[in-house]
Amino acid sequence: MDLKWIAVMIVGFIAAMVGMNKQKAGIAWGQILAIVGAIVAVAGAAMNLTGFFRAGSQSREREARYMYLQARFLGDQLKKDTNPKKVAVICDSSLFLDEWGDPLSKPRESPWMDGIKDAFKGAEVVPVYKKFKIKKPANNGDQTAMMMPPMAFGMMSGADFKKIVDEIKKMKPDVIVNIHTFPQEGKLPAALALLKGYKIGFLNSASNDELRYSFKDGGKSMAEVLAVVMTKSDAVYDDTIPSNDKKAFARRFVLATKADYEAKMKEANGGR
């Protein structure tokens, strides 16, 4: 909220109340003061509300740019490492399916997906996501059932991930990028073991031990981890974002690769 416009709103309200009291007392200028005060109060409220929505819009734009930079820096590193012709991107179903599992007429916008596409320009980028189908309730007058459909998005199960792996194997991509999640059950190495023989990069949600083990494996028993974007423990969350992409990325994230993952993991964890 903007204190300046709140003050204007309060002053206008007080003026309107004084004006109404004077009007009741038979004082001629009381009506004018009441009208002017009401106008000022409404104007103050409107400007404060406008500021609120503007701040919300700026916040969404800032967070969208951070998401874009996460994916873009990850994709840039993976392209440098592999120079791929085909890229499989594990992503959220909600970008392509509605809540019942039916295809959307147009994919939803995603800063993460935009970052990946920009990083891999010239390559075929193929999204891979959880497929599901939920039967819609009969329209028998129960509006609640129609208004509150089940949410089948969210976290990915082991069974969901195995189906995605099957799709990826049919595609035979040069590199895999995960901008969604890995299965909740089991550990990161177990999920990566299903993708042995492939190269992968992802936005990290695993523990340090799992991540270290996966990097160290080097593709011997699981997918070869090339790059991972980690969120810093001292990430900056405020109303500003540097115009320089590298500086903006560095405020929140660390890019770890095969060559420097130990140092980068330490950096992401505040030197620990």
PDB file of C-alpha atoms in Angstrom:
ATOM      1  CA  MET A   1       0.000   0.000   0.000  1.00  0.00           C
ATOM      2  CA  ASP A   2       1.059   3.594  -0.711  1.00  0.00           C
ATOM      3  CA  LEU A   3       0.910   5.625   2.527  1.00  0.00           C
ATOM      4  CA  LYS A   4       0.648   8.853   0.522  1.00  0.00           C
ATOM      5  CA  TRP A   5      -2.631   7.856  -1.088  1.00  0.00           C
ATOM      6  CA  ILE A   6      -3.933   6.334   2.121  1.00  0.00           C
ATOM      7  CA  ALA A   7      -3.363   9.724   3.786  1.00  0.00           C
ATOM      8  CA  VAL A   8      -5.244  11.456   0.954  1.00  0.00           C
ATOM      9  CA  MET A   9      -8.098   8.986   1.356  1.00  0.00           C
ATOM     10  CA  ILE A  10      -8.280   9.608   5.108  1.00  0.00           C
ATOM     11  CA  VAL A  11      -8.190  13.403   4.698  1.00  0.00           C
ATOM     12  CA  GLY A  12     -10.950  13.220   2.096  1.00  0.00           C
ATOM     13  CA  PHE A  13     -13.059  11.012   4.348  1.00  0.00           C
ATOM     14  CA  ILE A  14     -12.648  13.378   7.294  1.00  0.00           C
ATOM     15  CA  ALA A  15     -13.513  16.373   5.077  1.00  0.00           C
ATOM     16  CA  ALA A  16     -16.623  14.593   3.839  1.00  0.00           C
ATOM     17  CA  MET A  17     -17.754  13.795   7.397  1.00  0.00           C
ATOM     18  CA  VAL A  18     -17.186  17.403   8.522  1.00  0.00           C
ATOM     19  CA  GLY A  19     -19.052  18.672   5.480  1.00  0.00           C
ATOM     20  CA  MET A  20     -22.036  16.414   6.149  1.00  0.00           C
ATOM     21  CA  ASN A  21     -22.195  17.560   9.769  1.00  0.00           C
ATOM     22  CA  LYS A  22     -22.057  21.218   8.691  1.00  0.00           C
ATOM     23  CA  GLN A  23     -24.737  20.566   6.089  1.00  0.00           C
ATOM     24  CA  LYS A  24     -26.995  19.066   8.763  1.00  0.00           C
ATOM     25  CA  ALA A  25     -26.387  22.157  10.876  1.00  0.00           C
ATOM     26  CA  GLY A  26     -27.682  24.298   8.024  1.00  0.00           C
ATOM     27  CA  ILE A  27     -24.338  25.739   6.952  1.00  0.00           C
ATOM     28  CA  ALA A  28     -24.395  26.330   3.171  1.00  0.00           C
ATOM     29  CA  TRP A  29     -20.817  25.387   2.366  1.00  0.00           C
ATOM     30  CA  GLY A  30     -21.159  22.067   4.221  1.00  0.00           C
ATOM     31  CA  GLN A  31     -22.620  20.327   1.150  1.00  0.00           C
ATOM     32  CA  ILE A  32     -19.748  21.487  -1.059  1.00  0.00           C
ATOM     33  CA  LEU A  33     -17.159  20.303   1.469  1.00  0.00           C
ATOM     34  CA  ALA A  34     -18.910  16.922   1.765  1.00  0.00           C
ATOM     35  CA  ILE A  35     -18.886  16.443  -2.015  1.00  0.00           C
ATOM     36  CA  VAL A  36     -15.278  17.534  -2.418  1.00  0.00           C
ATOM     37  CA  GLY A  37     -14.189  15.366   0.526  1.00  0.00           C
ATOM     38  CA  ALA A  38     -15.955  12.332  -0.928  1.00  0.00           C
ATOM     39  CA  ILE A  39     -14.294  12.890  -4.302  1.00  0.00           C
ATOM     40  CA  VAL A  40     -10.874  13.191  -2.663  1.00  0.00           C
ATOM     41  CA  ALA A  41     -11.458  10.030  -0.592  1.00  0.00           C
ATOM     42  CA  VAL A  42     -12.523   8.020  -3.641  1.00  0.00           C
ATOM     43  CA  ALA A  43      -9.590   9.354  -5.675  1.00  0.00           C
ATOM     44  CA  GLY A  44      -7.146   8.404  -2.900  1.00  0.00           C
ATOM     45  CA  ALA A  45      -8.609   4.911  -2.685  1.00  0.00           C
ATOM     46  CA  ALA A  46      -8.455   4.504  -6.463  1.00  0.00           C
ATOM     47  CA  MET A  47      -4.834   5.644  -6.683  1.00  0.00           C
ATOM     48  CA  ASN A  48      -3.848   3.340  -3.811  1.00  0.00           C
ATOM     49  CA  LEU A  49      -5.577   0.416  -5.515  1.00  0.00           C
ATOM     50  CA  THR A  50      -3.883   1.283  -8.816  1.00  0.00           C
ATOM     51  CA  GLY A  51      -0.525   1.290  -7.038  1.00  0.00           C
ATOM     52  CA  PHE A  52      -1.348  -2.075  -5.488  1.00  0.00           C
ATOM     53  CA  PHE A  53      -2.098  -3.659  -8.848  1.00  0.00           C
ATOM     54  CA  ARG A  54       0.940  -2.005 -10.430  1.00  0.00           C
ATOM     55  CA  ALA A  55       3.164  -3.395  -7.669  1.00  0.00           C
ATOM     56  CA  GLY A  56       1.620  -6.828  -8.181  1.00  0.00           C
ATOM     57  CA  SER A  57       2.287  -6.631 -11.909  1.00  0.00           C
ATOM     58  CA  GLN A  58       5.889  -5.575 -11.319  1.00  0.00           C
ATOM     59  CA  SER A  59       6.351  -8.440  -8.877  1.00  0.00           C
ATOM     60  CA  ARG A  60       5.018 -10.969 -11.394  1.00  0.00           C
ATOM     61  CA  GLU A  61       7.281  -9.570 -14.109  1.00  0.00           C
ATOM     62  CA  ARG A  62      10.300  -9.778 -11.783  1.00  0.00           C
ATOM     63  CA  GLU A  63       9.627 -13.387 -10.798  1.00  0.00           C
ATOM     64  CA  ALA A  64       8.956 -14.365 -14.406  1.00  0.00           C
ATOM     65  CA  ARG A  65      12.348 -12.968 -15.404  1.00  0.00           C
ATOM     66  CA  TYR A  66      14.092 -14.904 -12.631  1.00  0.00           C
ATOM     67  CA  MET A  67      12.385 -18.081 -13.850  1.00  0.00           C
ATOM     68  CA  TYR A  68      13.406 -17.306 -17.428  1.00  0.00           C
ATOM     69  CA  LEU A  69      17.036 -16.755 -16.414  1.00  0.00           C
ATOM     70  CA  GLN A  70      17.113 -20.056 -14.490  1.00  0.00           C
ATOM     71  CA  ALA A  71      16.166 -21.966 -17.607  1.00  0.00           C
ATOM     72  CA  ARG A  72      18.160 -19.831 -20.025  1.00  0.00           C
ATOM     73  CA  PHE A  73      21.466 -20.182 -18.156  1.00  0.00           C
ATOM     74  CA  LEU A  74      20.887 -23.926 -17.736  1.00  0.00           C
ATOM     75  CA  GLY A  75      20.048 -24.308 -21.426  1.00  0.00           C
ATOM     76  CA  ASP A  76      23.023 -22.233 -22.538  1.00  0.00           C
ATOM     77  CA  GLN A  77      25.393 -24.490 -20.597  1.00  0.00           C
ATOM     78  CA  LEU A  78      23.802 -27.677 -21.929  1.00  0.00           C
ATOM     79  CA  LYS A  79      23.942 -26.403 -25.501  1.00  0.00           C
ATOM     80  CA  LYS A  80      27.606 -25.568 -25.031  1.00  0.00           C
ATOM     81  CA  ASP A  81      28.263 -29.087 -23.723  1.00  0.00           C
ATOM     82  CA  THR A  82      26.239 -31.054 -26.274  1.00  0.00           C
ATOM     83  CA  ASN A  83      25.328 -28.871 -29.297  1.00  0.00           C
ATOM     84  CA  PRO A  84      22.134 -30.947 -29.631  1.00  0.00           C
ATOM     85  CA  LYS A  85      19.799 -31.397 -32.553  1.00  0.00           C
ATOM     86  CA  LYS A  86      16.955 -32.712 -30.392  1.00  0.00           C
ATOM     87  CA  VAL A  87      16.148 -31.725 -26.800  1.00  0.00           C
ATOM     88  CA  ALA A  88      13.597 -33.423 -24.534  1.00  0.00           C
ATOM     89  CA  VAL A  89      12.142 -31.074 -21.918  1.00  0.00           C
ATOM     90  CA  ILE A  90      10.383 -32.585 -18.920  1.00  0.00           C
ATOM     91  CA  CYS A  91       7.791 -29.978 -17.967  1.00  0.00           C
ATOM     92  CA  ASP A  92       4.481 -29.365 -16.201  1.00  0.00           C
ATOM     93  CA  SER A  93       1.324 -30.886 -17.700  1.00  0.00           C
ATOM     94  CA  SER A  94      -0.607 -27.688 -17.007  1.00  0.00           C
ATOM     95  CA  LEU A  95       1.214 -26.005 -19.901  1.00  0.00           C
ATOM     96  CA  PHE A  96      -0.514 -28.279 -22.397  1.00  0.00           C
ATOM     97  CA  LEU A  97      -3.498 -29.943 -20.673  1.00  0.00           C
ATOM     98  CA  ASP A  98      -6.522 -28.642 -18.800  1.00  0.00           C
ATOM     99  CA  GLU A  99      -7.529 -29.974 -15.378  1.00  0.00           C
ATOM    100  CA  TRP A 100      -9.349 -32.919 -16.975  1.00  0.00           C
ATOM    101  CA  GLY A 101      -6.393 -33.944 -19.118  1.00  0.00           C
ATOM    102  CA  ASP A 102      -7.758 -32.569 -22.387  1.00  0.00           C
ATOM    103  CA  PRO A 103      -5.321 -30.727 -24.691  1.00  0.00           C
ATOM    104  CA  LEU A 104      -5.425 -26.946 -24.544  1.00  0.00           C
ATOM    105  CA  SER A 105      -6.096 -25.124 -27.798  1.00  0.00           C
ATOM    106  CA  LYS A 106      -2.935 -23.122 -27.126  1.00  0.00           C
ATOM    107  CA  PRO A 107      -0.106 -23.938 -24.668  1.00  0.00           C
ATOM    108  CA  ARG A 108       0.075 -21.731 -21.604  1.00  0.00           C
ATOM    109  CA  GLU A 109       2.975 -19.317 -21.329  1.00  0.00           C
ATOM    110  CA  SER A 110       5.965 -20.415 -19.254  1.00  0.00           C
ATOM    111  CA  PRO A 111       9.096 -18.346 -18.542  1.00  0.00           C
ATOM    112  CA  TRP A 112      10.998 -21.603 -17.968  1.00  0.00           C
ATOM    113  CA  MET A 113       9.974 -22.979 -21.354  1.00  0.00           C
ATOM    114  CA  ASP A 114      10.747 -19.654 -23.010  1.00  0.00           C
ATOM    115  CA  GLY A 115      14.240 -19.724 -21.511  1.00  0.00           C
ATOM    116  CA  ILE A 116      14.865 -23.242 -22.782  1.00  0.00           C
ATOM    117  CA  LYS A 117      13.606 -22.454 -26.281  1.00  0.00           C
ATOM    118  CA  ASP A 118      15.776 -19.349 -26.496  1.00  0.00           C
ATOM    119  CA  ALA A 119      18.833 -21.272 -25.299  1.00  0.00           C
ATOM    120  CA  PHE A 120      18.327 -24.086 -27.817  1.00  0.00           C
ATOM    121  CA  LYS A 121      17.433 -22.058 -30.899  1.00  0.00           C
ATOM    122  CA  GLY A 122      18.111 -24.119 -33.998  1.00  0.00           C
ATOM    123  CA  ALA A 123      17.416 -27.421 -32.209  1.00  0.00           C
ATOM    124  CA  GLU A 124      14.170 -29.389 -32.017  1.00  0.00           C
ATOM    125  CA  VAL A 125      12.739 -28.816 -28.517  1.00  0.00           C
ATOM    126  CA  VAL A 126      10.169 -31.463 -27.549  1.00  0.00           C
ATOM    127  CA  PRO A 127       8.137 -31.080 -24.324  1.00  0.00           C
ATOM    128  CA  VAL A 128       7.425 -34.294 -22.394  1.00  0.00           C
ATOM    129  CA  TYR A 129       4.899 -34.255 -19.560  1.00  0.00           C
ATOM    130  CA  LYS A 130       2.577 -36.326 -17.432  1.00  0.00           C
ATOM    131  CA  LYS A 131      -0.500 -37.522 -19.324  1.00  0.00           C
ATOM    132  CA  PHE A 132      -3.774 -38.175 -17.530  1.00  0.00           C
ATOM    133  CA  LYS A 133      -7.485 -38.327 -18.231  1.00  0.00           C
ATOM    134  CA  ILE A 134     -10.243 -37.622 -15.719  1.00  0.00           C
ATOM    135  CA  LYS A 135     -13.895 -38.229 -16.553  1.00  0.00           C
ATOM    136  CA  LYS A 136     -15.974 -35.106 -16.278  1.00  0.00           C
ATOM    137  CA  PRO A 137     -19.067 -35.372 -14.048  1.00  0.00           C
ATOM    138  CA  ALA A 138     -22.437 -35.476 -15.753  1.00  0.00           C
ATOM    139  CA  ASN A 139     -24.093 -32.075 -15.933  1.00  0.00           C
ATOM    140  CA  ASN A 140     -27.025 -33.044 -13.711  1.00  0.00           C
ATOM    141  CA  GLY A 141     -27.445 -29.683 -12.084  1.00  0.00           C
ATOM    142  CA  ASP A 142     -24.639 -30.107  -9.555  1.00  0.00           C
ATOM    143  CA  GLN A 143     -22.760 -26.922 -10.351  1.00  0.00           C
ATOM    144  CA  THR A 144     -20.251 -27.506  -7.541  1.00  0.00           C
ATOM    145  CA  ALA A 145     -18.908 -30.629  -9.244  1.00  0.00           C
ATOM    146  CA  MET A 146     -18.418 -28.726 -12.484  1.00  0.00           C
ATOM    147  CA  MET A 147     -16.848 -25.693 -10.824  1.00  0.00           C
ATOM    148  CA  MET A 148     -14.333 -27.617  -8.708  1.00  0.00           C
ATOM    149  CA  PRO A 149     -12.623 -30.213 -10.912  1.00  0.00           C
ATOM    150  CA  PRO A 150      -9.854 -32.391  -9.475  1.00  0.00           C
ATOM    151  CA  MET A 151      -6.306 -31.083  -9.760  1.00  0.00           C
ATOM    152  CA  ALA A 152      -4.197 -33.781 -11.396  1.00  0.00           C
ATOM    153  CA  PHE A 153      -1.090 -31.645 -11.887  1.00  0.00           C
ATOM    154  CA  GLY A 154       1.333 -31.158  -9.014  1.00  0.00           C
ATOM    155  CA  MET A 155       4.089 -33.551  -8.103  1.00  0.00           C
ATOM    156  CA  MET A 156       5.122 -36.435 -10.297  1.00  0.00           C
ATOM    157  CA  SER A 157       4.803 -40.030  -9.113  1.00  0.00           C
ATOM    158  CA  GLY A 158       7.263 -42.798  -9.935  1.00  0.00           C
ATOM    159  CA  ALA A 159       4.751 -44.317 -12.365  1.00  0.00           C
ATOM    160  CA  ASP A 160       4.311 -40.956 -14.103  1.00  0.00           C
ATOM    161  CA  PHE A 161       8.052 -40.568 -14.456  1.00  0.00           C
ATOM    162  CA  LYS A 162       8.504 -44.059 -15.908  1.00  0.00           C
ATOM    163  CA  LYS A 163       5.972 -43.223 -18.632  1.00  0.00           C
ATOM    164  CA  ILE A 164       7.882 -40.048 -19.413  1.00  0.00           C
ATOM    165  CA  VAL A 165      11.118 -42.042 -19.605  1.00  0.00           C
ATOM    166  CA  ASP A 166       9.467 -44.401 -22.105  1.00  0.00           C
ATOM    167  CA  GLU A 167       8.520 -41.403 -24.273  1.00  0.00           C
ATOM    168  CA  ILE A 168      12.034 -40.004 -24.086  1.00  0.00           C
ATOM    169  CA  LYS A 169      13.594 -43.299 -25.132  1.00  0.00           C
ATOM    170  CA  LYS A 170      11.388 -43.357 -28.227  1.00  0.00           C
ATOM    171  CA  MET A 171      12.496 -39.807 -29.082  1.00  0.00           C
ATOM    172  CA  LYS A 172      16.228 -40.495 -28.644  1.00  0.00           C
ATOM    173  CA  PRO A 173      17.161 -36.899 -27.749  1.00  0.00           C
ATOM    174  CA  ASP A 174      20.736 -35.642 -27.543  1.00  0.00           C
ATOM    175  CA  VAL A 175      20.111 -34.073 -24.140  1.00  0.00           C
ATOM    176  CA  ILE A 176      17.327 -33.961 -21.531  1.00  0.00           C
ATOM    177  CA  VAL A 177      16.288 -30.914 -19.512  1.00  0.00           C
ATOM    178  CA  ASN A 178      14.029 -31.161 -16.466  1.00  0.00           C
ATOM    179  CA  ILE A 179      12.258 -27.913 -15.535  1.00  0.00           C
ATOM    180  CA  HIS A 180       9.609 -29.736 -13.483  1.00  0.00           C
ATOM    181  CA  THR A 181      10.308 -32.171 -10.649  1.00  0.00           C
ATOM    182  CA  PHE A 182      11.584 -35.687 -10.175  1.00  0.00           C
ATOM    183  CA  PRO A 183       9.346 -38.319  -8.510  1.00  0.00           C
ATOM    184  CA  GLN A 184       8.518 -37.755  -4.870  1.00  0.00           C
ATOM    185  CA  GLU A 185       9.125 -41.369  -3.921  1.00  0.00           C
ATOM    186  CA  GLY A 186      12.657 -42.721  -4.048  1.00  0.00           C
ATOM    187  CA  LYS A 187      15.829 -40.719  -4.530  1.00  0.00           C
ATOM    188  CA  LEU A 188      17.290 -38.632  -7.340  1.00  0.00           C
ATOM    189  CA  PRO A 189      19.830 -41.335  -8.326  1.00  0.00           C
ATOM    190  CA  ALA A 190      16.982 -43.851  -8.684  1.00  0.00           C
ATOM    191  CA  ALA A 191      15.151 -41.554 -11.101  1.00  0.00           C
ATOM    192  CA  LEU A 192      18.315 -40.806 -13.059  1.00  0.00           C
ATOM    193  CA  ALA A 193      19.115 -44.513 -13.263  1.00  0.00           C
ATOM    194  CA  LEU A 194      16.048 -44.914 -15.503  1.00  0.00           C
ATOM    195  CA  LEU A 195      17.719 -42.527 -17.949  1.00  0.00           C
ATOM    196  CA  LYS A 196      21.114 -44.196 -18.080  1.00  0.00           C
ATOM    197  CA  GLY A 197      22.820 -43.512 -21.380  1.00  0.00           C
ATOM    198  CA  TYR A 198      21.486 -39.968 -21.676  1.00  0.00           C
ATOM    199  CA  LYS A 199      22.844 -36.563 -20.706  1.00  0.00           C
ATOM    200  CA  ILE A 200      20.736 -34.334 -18.474  1.00  0.00           C
ATOM    201  CA  GLY A 201      20.505 -30.955 -16.780  1.00  0.00           C
ATOM    202  CA  PHE A 202      17.844 -29.762 -14.347  1.00  0.00           C
ATOM    203  CA  LEU A 203      16.580 -27.195 -11.862  1.00  0.00           C
ATOM    204  CA  ASN A 204      17.608 -28.714  -8.560  1.00  0.00           C
ATOM    205  CA  SER A 205      15.195 -29.859  -5.839  1.00  0.00           C
ATOM    206  CA  ALA A 206      17.362 -32.688  -4.462  1.00  0.00           C
ATOM    207  CA  SER A 207      19.505 -32.877  -1.346  1.00  0.00           C
ATOM    208  CA  ASN A 208      23.217 -32.063  -1.460  1.00  0.00           C
ATOM    209  CA  ASP A 209      24.150 -35.698  -0.929  1.00  0.00           C
ATOM    210  CA  GLU A 210      21.945 -36.874  -3.805  1.00  0.00           C
ATOM    211  CA  LEU A 211      23.236 -34.169  -6.085  1.00  0.00           C
ATOM    212  CA  ARG A 212      26.884 -34.820  -5.233  1.00  0.00           C
ATOM    213  CA  TYR A 213      26.448 -38.571  -5.760  1.00  0.00           C
ATOM    214  CA  SER A 214      24.738 -38.003  -9.124  1.00  0.00           C
ATOM    215  CA  PHE A 215      27.470 -35.675 -10.400  1.00  0.00           C
ATOM    216  CA  LYS A 216      30.212 -37.994  -9.152  1.00  0.00           C
ATOM    217  CA  ASP A 217      28.682 -41.016 -10.902  1.00  0.00           C
ATOM    218  CA  GLY A 218      29.569 -39.433 -14.252  1.00  0.00           C
ATOM    219  CA  GLY A 219      27.037 -41.458 -16.227  1.00  0.00           C
ATOM    220  CA  LYS A 220      28.269 -44.906 -15.133  1.00  0.00           C
ATOM    221  CA  SER A 221      25.016 -46.067 -13.527  1.00  0.00           C
ATOM    222  CA  MET A 222      22.600 -43.271 -14.391  1.00  0.00           C
ATOM    223  CA  ALA A 223      22.082 -40.320 -16.699  1.00  0.00           C
ATOM    224  CA  GLU A 224      25.188 -38.177 -16.946  1.00  0.00           C
ATOM    225  CA  VAL A 225      24.496 -34.927 -15.080  1.00  0.00           C
ATOM    226  CA  LEU A 226      26.016 -32.043 -17.024  1.00  0.00           C
ATOM    227  CA  ALA A 227      24.596 -28.974 -15.320  1.00  0.00           C
ATOM    228  CA  VAL A 228      22.258 -28.038 -12.480  1.00  0.00           C
ATOM    229  CA  VAL A 229      20.833 -24.706 -11.381  1.00  0.00           C
ATOM    230  CA  MET A 230      20.735 -24.411  -7.588  1.00  0.00           C
ATOM    231  CA  THR A 231      18.930 -21.749  -5.551  1.00  0.00           C
ATOM    232  CA  LYS A 232      21.290 -19.979  -3.153  1.00  0.00           C
ATOM    233  CA  SER A 233      20.599 -20.189   0.562  1.00  0.00           C
ATOM    234  CA  ASP A 234      21.084 -16.406   0.751  1.00  0.00           C
ATOM    235  CA  ALA A 235      19.080 -15.641  -2.389  1.00  0.00           C
ATOM    236  CA  VAL A 236      17.880 -12.038  -2.613  1.00  0.00           C
ATOM    237  CA  TYR A 237      14.089 -11.575  -2.643  1.00  0.00           C
ATOM    238  CA  ASP A 238      13.119  -7.927  -3.003  1.00  0.00           C
ATOM    239  CA  ASP A 239      11.369  -5.524  -5.357  1.00  0.00           C
ATOM    240  CA  THR A 240      14.322  -4.968  -7.669  1.00  0.00           C
ATOM    241  CA  ILE A 241      16.160  -7.016 -10.265  1.00  0.00           C
ATOM    242  CA  PRO A 242      19.383  -5.959 -12.021  1.00  0.00           C
ATOM    243  CA  SER A 243      19.060  -5.230 -15.734  1.00  0.00           C
ATOM    244  CA  ASN A 244      22.211  -7.273 -16.379  1.00  0.00           C
ATOM    245  CA  ASP A 245      21.273 -10.949 -16.814  1.00  0.00           C
ATOM    246  CA  LYS A 246      24.392 -12.347 -15.134  1.00  0.00           C
ATOM    247  CA  LYS A 247      24.027 -10.083 -12.107  1.00  0.00           C
ATOM    248  CA  ALA A 248      20.325 -10.887 -11.821  1.00  0.00           C
ATOM    249  CA  PHE A 249      20.987 -14.646 -12.047  1.00  0.00           C
ATOM    250  CA  ALA A 250      23.739 -14.429  -9.421  1.00  0.00           C
ATOM    251  CA  ARG A 251      21.409 -12.826  -6.870  1.00  0.00           C
ATOM    252  CA  ARG A 252      19.470 -16.066  -6.507  1.00  0.00           C
ATOM    253  CA  PHE A 253      21.106 -18.919  -8.361  1.00  0.00           C
ATOM    254  CA  VAL A 254      24.282 -20.881  -8.916  1.00  0.00           C
ATOM    255  CA  LEU A 255      25.014 -22.943 -12.024  1.00  0.00           C
ATOM    256  CA  ALA A 256      26.931 -26.125 -11.148  1.00  0.00           C
ATOM    257  CA  THR A 257      28.667 -28.232 -13.793  1.00  0.00           C
ATOM    258  CA  LYS A 258      30.696 -31.447 -13.836  1.00  0.00           C
ATOM    259  CA  ALA A 259      33.892 -29.420 -13.559  1.00  0.00           C
ATOM    260  CA  ASP A 260      32.975 -27.284 -10.553  1.00  0.00           C
ATOM    261  CA  TYR A 261      30.014 -28.826  -8.722  1.00  0.00           C
ATOM    262  CA  GLU A 262      31.786 -29.139  -5.351  1.00  0.00           C
ATOM    263  CA  ALA A 263      32.698 -25.438  -5.290  1.00  0.00           C
ATOM    264  CA  LYS A 264      29.322 -24.382  -6.649  1.00  0.00           C
ATOM    265  CA  MET A 265      27.404 -26.478  -4.127  1.00  0.00           C
ATOM    266  CA  LYS A 266      29.400 -24.817  -1.391  1.00  0.00           C
ATOM    267  CA  GLU A 267      28.676 -21.402  -2.871  1.00  0.00           C
ATOM    268  CA  ALA A 268      24.948 -22.157  -3.063  1.00  0.00           C
ATOM    269  CA  ASN A 269      24.962 -23.142   0.599  1.00  0.00           C
ATOM    270  CA  GLY A 270      26.592 -19.953   1.815  1.00  0.00           C
ATOM    271  CA  GLY A 271      30.138 -21.321   1.951  1.00  0.00           C
ATOM    272  CA  ARG A 272      29.212 -24.407   3.949  1.00  0.00           C
TER     273      ARG A 272
END
